[in-house]
Amino acid sequence: MFLFYFFFSNHRSWLYNERVSFIYVNLTSFLNIMAKSFHLFMLILLLHVLEYGLANKFSSLSHADECTLLFQFKENMPINKYASVDSDAYLKVASWNFNTSDGAINGCLWDGVECRFGHVIGLDLSSSFLYGPIDSNNSLFSLVHLRTLNLADNHFRFSQIPSGIGRLSQLANLNLSYSAFNGEVPKQISQLGNLVSLDLTRNWDGLKLHSSDFQVLVQKSSKTLRELHLSEVKIDSTIPASIGNLAHLNILDLSSCGFTGTLPASLNNLTQLTVLDLSGNKFSGPIQPSIGNLTHLKMLDLSRCVSTGSLPSLESFSNLTYLSLSENIFDRWKLPDWFGKLNKITYLNLDDVNLNQLKGSFPSSLLNSQNLESFYLNDNNVTVNFYPFLSLKKLKYLNLNGNNITFPVMGGRTNETQAKFKYLSLRSCDLKDFPELIRFQNQLEYLYLDNNKIEGVIPKWMWNISKGTLDLSNNMLHGSIPVPPPTTKYFSLSNNMLTGEIPSTICELLSLKFLDFSFNNITGSIPPCLEKLSHSMVVLNLRSNTLHGTIPNIFTNGSRLQMIDLSENKLQGHVPRSLEKCESLMILDLGYNFIEDMFPFWLGALSELQVLILRFNRFHGTITIRSKIKVNFPKLHIIDLSYNSFCGDLPHQYFQAWSAMKETKVNARRGYYQVAIQMTNKGVKMEYVEIINIFSAVDLSSNRFRGKIPESIKTLSGLQVLNLSNNELSDVIPPSMGNLIRLESLDLSSNKLPGVIPQDLVQLNFLEVLNLSNNKLIGPIPQGRHFDTFSNDSFMGNALCGYPLSMKCGDSKASNSPKVSFEEDNESDFPNGIDWVVILIVL
Ligand SMILES: *[C@@H]1O[C@H](CO)[C@@H](O)[C@H](O)[C@H]1NC(C)=O
Ligand SMILES: *[C@@H]1O[C@H](CO)[C@@H](O)[C@H](O)[C@H]1NC(C)=O
Ligand SMILES: *[C@@H]1O[C@H](CO)[C@@H](O)[C@H](O)[C@H]1NC(C)=O
Ligand SMILES: *[C@@H]1O[C@H](CO)[C@@H](O)[C@H](O)[C@H]1NC(C)=O
Ligand SMILES: *[C@@H]1O[C@H](CO)[C@@H](O)[C@H](O)[C@H]1NC(C)=O
Ligand SMILES: *[C@@H]1O[C@H](CO)[C@@H](O)[C@H](O)[C@H]1NC(C)=O
Ligand SMILES: *[C@@H]1O[C@H](CO)[C@@H](O)[C@H](O)[C@H]1NC(C)=O
Ligand SMILES: *[C@@H]1O[C@H](CO)[C@@H](O)[C@H](O)[C@H]1NC(C)=O
Ligand SMILES: *[C@@H]1O[C@H](CO)[C@@H](O)[C@H](O)[C@H]1NC(C)=O
Ligand SMILES: *[C@@H]1O[C@H](CO)[C@@H](O)[C@H](O)[C@H]1NC(C)=O
Ligand SMILES: *[C@@H]1O[C@H](CO)[C@@H](O)[C@H](O)[C@H]1NC(C)=O
Ligand SMILES: *[C@@H]1O[C@H](CO)[C@@H](O)[C@H](O)[C@H]1NC(C)=O
């Protein structure tokens, strides 16, 4: 996230500079022409002074109608009141009021309104919580003198851009970015003949611009257009050759527009360009050498857009500061020497560019780039000497994941010459040791050395260098758990071979949000002093160690914990009642321990809890709702109580209470960190990608539940996995289970279920795993749909007949009938039962 932001902040500052220089040029040339007549010149000068100095403060609208139009706009425009709670943006239009006390109605003084000569010429309503569609007959479009209209960063609820905008024929600057507009961009926008700057970027990928309209746009505004920002507007064609007509264009952002075909040669006519972003399109041809004509470029982003050819020389770009070529499939290449000539470059991204070999002792060609601040070389699988990077004094962000890094033994150089990194990532670099060369880094906020083969004990100097984030997971570290500096926020030692106890000094890390010691061989008990971290910690993961003793009462009021995983240890005793204070808790996994307790019904009050895993412990007793708890697991969608000694009836009251499992659509939330919990297999995965599906599962298997499967189970209509196997259920399968239409896996095996298999189960269209074996079922197996795809194993150990069993059902036609035609979904990637689920944790 941080890097993402970094990119944008750079980008923005260029835009700003461009705008300023443009105004300057424009005004000067204008005055030059006019200065032919001295009087005229003086007059013009006076007018400009008036305009710039006095315009807004002292002019009032000569046409009161414009004021009324503005007010009508305000009246008709819904505002999202709720969004304003903790945001920098504010409700501009809310301050628009007729103030008749001084007898004047002056809309020019209203927030965001700019006037000149009594007309509204500018309206900046960006970030103003506007919420809702704008109709094409909106009074806004009667403000025909408007030259600037900025509605960016609002929420228009996926409505279309109103075509009424075409009436604003004077518009020079139109900004509708980040505003949740959707659908086809009205052709009226292309007709605006005075556009200087157009920004339609990032409307949630929802805008489409007809390619013919794009052509018209380019044609109509070829004389005026300086900035064209169309990122994420789907255009779905090739870039038209006519784009070469935009002779004055400074900024062109066509990223992720869905362009195909080859890059038109005419693009290289745009010699005034300073910013060019073509990333995320799918061009079929190579980048033409003539791109070198764009000598004024300061920023060039060609990431994710070519799959063939070689990179032409960019050495003529002497002012280039930002270059991204990431994720292109160039023909195998070597880093050319001309990179060294880009001596103004501050940001260079060469992630995954199919580099063959780094010429000479890389990055010698970059050694001239003393301005380099960020360098990315991920996933090229090349051998890189780390040493030269240290002489790039401004280098702060260095990312070399997925390469073979060599660290020559330090020579006579002192730390004086060293770059001081803020961010260093050497993930998956096949490292065998801690690199001594980073020993004198003392400004590191992020250090990633995970997924290497680092062996042995963590050297003491490591604790002098890492200040915020330290990830050493997936190595082969031995020894006891060290304690990082008190400023540490993120600390992962997961998947190593660490031993000994958790030192109580860990409780001094008062900024710690993320603590992951999972998959080691840590012994002893959980230190009670962790209570001190209750207010900072978001993730506590101690899974798969050898911890014993009881779980201490470390959870306090105001706890921010969202995930607690203590599974696969040797913990005993009760579930500590203090857990009920973790009001933000989303995931609780206590599986595979020796916990001896009744069902912790009081956890039902945790209104954020989504996943509860108590698998393989010594829980016992019946499960009933206690009336004193007001809410009962409202967001729970995964519960695994298997391999315990729960008894009595199935918890039918809970089946009615678990409302999240009744939803057939689940919205995922966005976040920076995601945890994937494996339910049936061992292991925790951390994913850094966005995954939308959230599974819904109930596993009550291998307990001692008796009696019947309650009718109320049918209310869990969002359920994807249900496992009730290995219990003592002894009543007929309720036909209403056919309502669980999202079920993908159903296991009722090893019970004492009598009667017939209800025909209704044939409705379960998504069912891929079915196990009804070892019950007392009788009669014919229902036929059709998915039931024809199950094998003998699904039905064995009963007194059933019909396909797929060899036992025929008397004279029933079922057994001999040809298989009902059913397109089997061979692409299913759903193996036996559910494997893992993704929950988003926002750190
Ligand atoms: C704009 O048009 C809509 C229907 O398209 C109508 O309901 C609404 O009253 C009109 N508003 C004005 C201000 O004319
Ligand atoms: C459009 O508005 C957004 C939000 O205020 C801003 O970030 C962006 O730079 C503007 N675009 C142009 C071209 O000025
Ligand atoms: C590109 O520039 C060349 C020479 O400057 C000119 O002949 C050609 O017409 C231009 N192409 C376009 C599409 O503007
Ligand atoms: C553009 O570059 C090509 C090849 O690099 C060159 O032949 C051509 O003269 C250049 N055109 C202009 C207008 O500079
Ligand atoms: C590079 O930038 C400098 C300073 O802004 C400017 O004077 C010069 O003309 C630029 N060079 C090119 C090739 O654009
Ligand atoms: C990286 O290179 C090594 C040695 O050249 C090779 O064995 C390995 O398969 C490569 N890995 C990838 C992901 O290309
Ligand atoms: C990594 O680089 C070193 C030094 O050049 C070399 O000996 C080794 O074979 C390389 N390893 C791989 C996997 O390419
Ligand atoms: C170099 O290291 C010494 C001791 O480790 C330290 O006192 C000094 O400030 C460092 N110099 C720089 C420029 O970081
Ligand atoms: C850690 O830093 C302190 C103070 O700069 C220094 O005295 C100590 O020697 C360093 N420890 C190691 C192991 O480098
Ligand atoms: C964990 O440590 C115990 C004793 O400390 C040892 O017996 C056991 O083999 C270790 N387990 C692993 C997986 O290293
Ligand atoms: C924690 O919160 C509960 C209920 O909100 C309150 O009764 C209790 O006194 C609080 N405890 C502390 C230590 O603040
Ligand atoms: C249901 O749970 C049992 C253990 O209680 C397990 O053996 C079985 O594989 C599970 N069924 C499915 C389909 O995952």
GROMACS .gro file of N, CA and C and ligand atoms in nm, residues 381-384 403-406 429-430 432, ligand 7:
model
   47
  381ASN      N    1   1.503  -1.361  -1.178
  381ASN     CA    2   1.588  -1.479  -1.169
  381ASN      C    3   1.727  -1.454  -1.229
  382VAL      N    4   1.780  -1.339  -1.201
  382VAL     CA    5   1.915  -1.311  -1.249
  382VAL      C    6   2.010  -1.299  -1.130
  383THR      N    7   2.136  -1.309  -1.157
  383THR     CA    8   2.234  -1.294  -1.050
  383THR      C    9   2.268  -1.147  -1.034
  384VAL      N   10   2.251  -1.097  -0.914
  384VAL     CA   11   2.270  -0.955  -0.888
  384VAL      C   12   2.371  -0.939  -0.775
  403ASN      N   13   1.550  -1.317  -0.712
  403ASN     CA   14   1.673  -1.316  -0.791
  403ASN      C   15   1.781  -1.387  -0.711
  404ASN      N   16   1.895  -1.404  -0.773
  404ASN     CA   17   2.009  -1.465  -0.705
  404ASN      C   18   2.103  -1.352  -0.663
  405ILE      N   19   2.101  -1.320  -0.536
  405ILE     CA   20   2.177  -1.203  -0.489
  405ILE      C   21   2.312  -1.248  -0.436
  406THR      N   22   2.414  -1.183  -0.479
  406THR     CA   23   2.545  -1.215  -0.422
  406THR      C   24   2.593  -1.100  -0.335
  429CYS      N   25   1.518  -1.515  -0.239
  429CYS     CA   26   1.645  -1.490  -0.310
  429CYS      C   27   1.746  -1.600  -0.284
  430ASP      N   28   1.700  -1.711  -0.227
  430ASP     CA   29   1.789  -1.822  -0.207
  430ASP      C   30   1.903  -1.789  -0.110
  432LYS      N   31   2.137  -1.792   0.203
  432LYS     CA   32   2.173  -1.895   0.301
  432LYS      C   33   2.211  -1.833   0.436
  850LIG     C1   34   2.406  -1.739  -0.804
  850LIG     O1   35   2.519  -1.663  -0.826
  850LIG     C2   36   2.638  -1.726  -0.786
  850LIG     C3   37   2.751  -1.629  -0.806
  850LIG     O2   38   2.754  -1.582  -0.936
  850LIG     C4   39   2.658  -1.853  -0.867
  850LIG     O3   40   2.773  -1.920  -0.822
  850LIG     C5   41   2.537  -1.942  -0.849
  850LIG     O4   42   2.545  -2.053  -0.930
  850LIG     C6   43   2.410  -1.866  -0.883
  850LIG     N1   44   2.296  -1.949  -0.850
  850LIG     C7   45   2.195  -1.963  -0.934
  850LIG     C8   46   2.083  -2.049  -0.886
  850LIG     O5   47   2.192  -1.909  -1.044
   0.00000   0.00000   0.00000
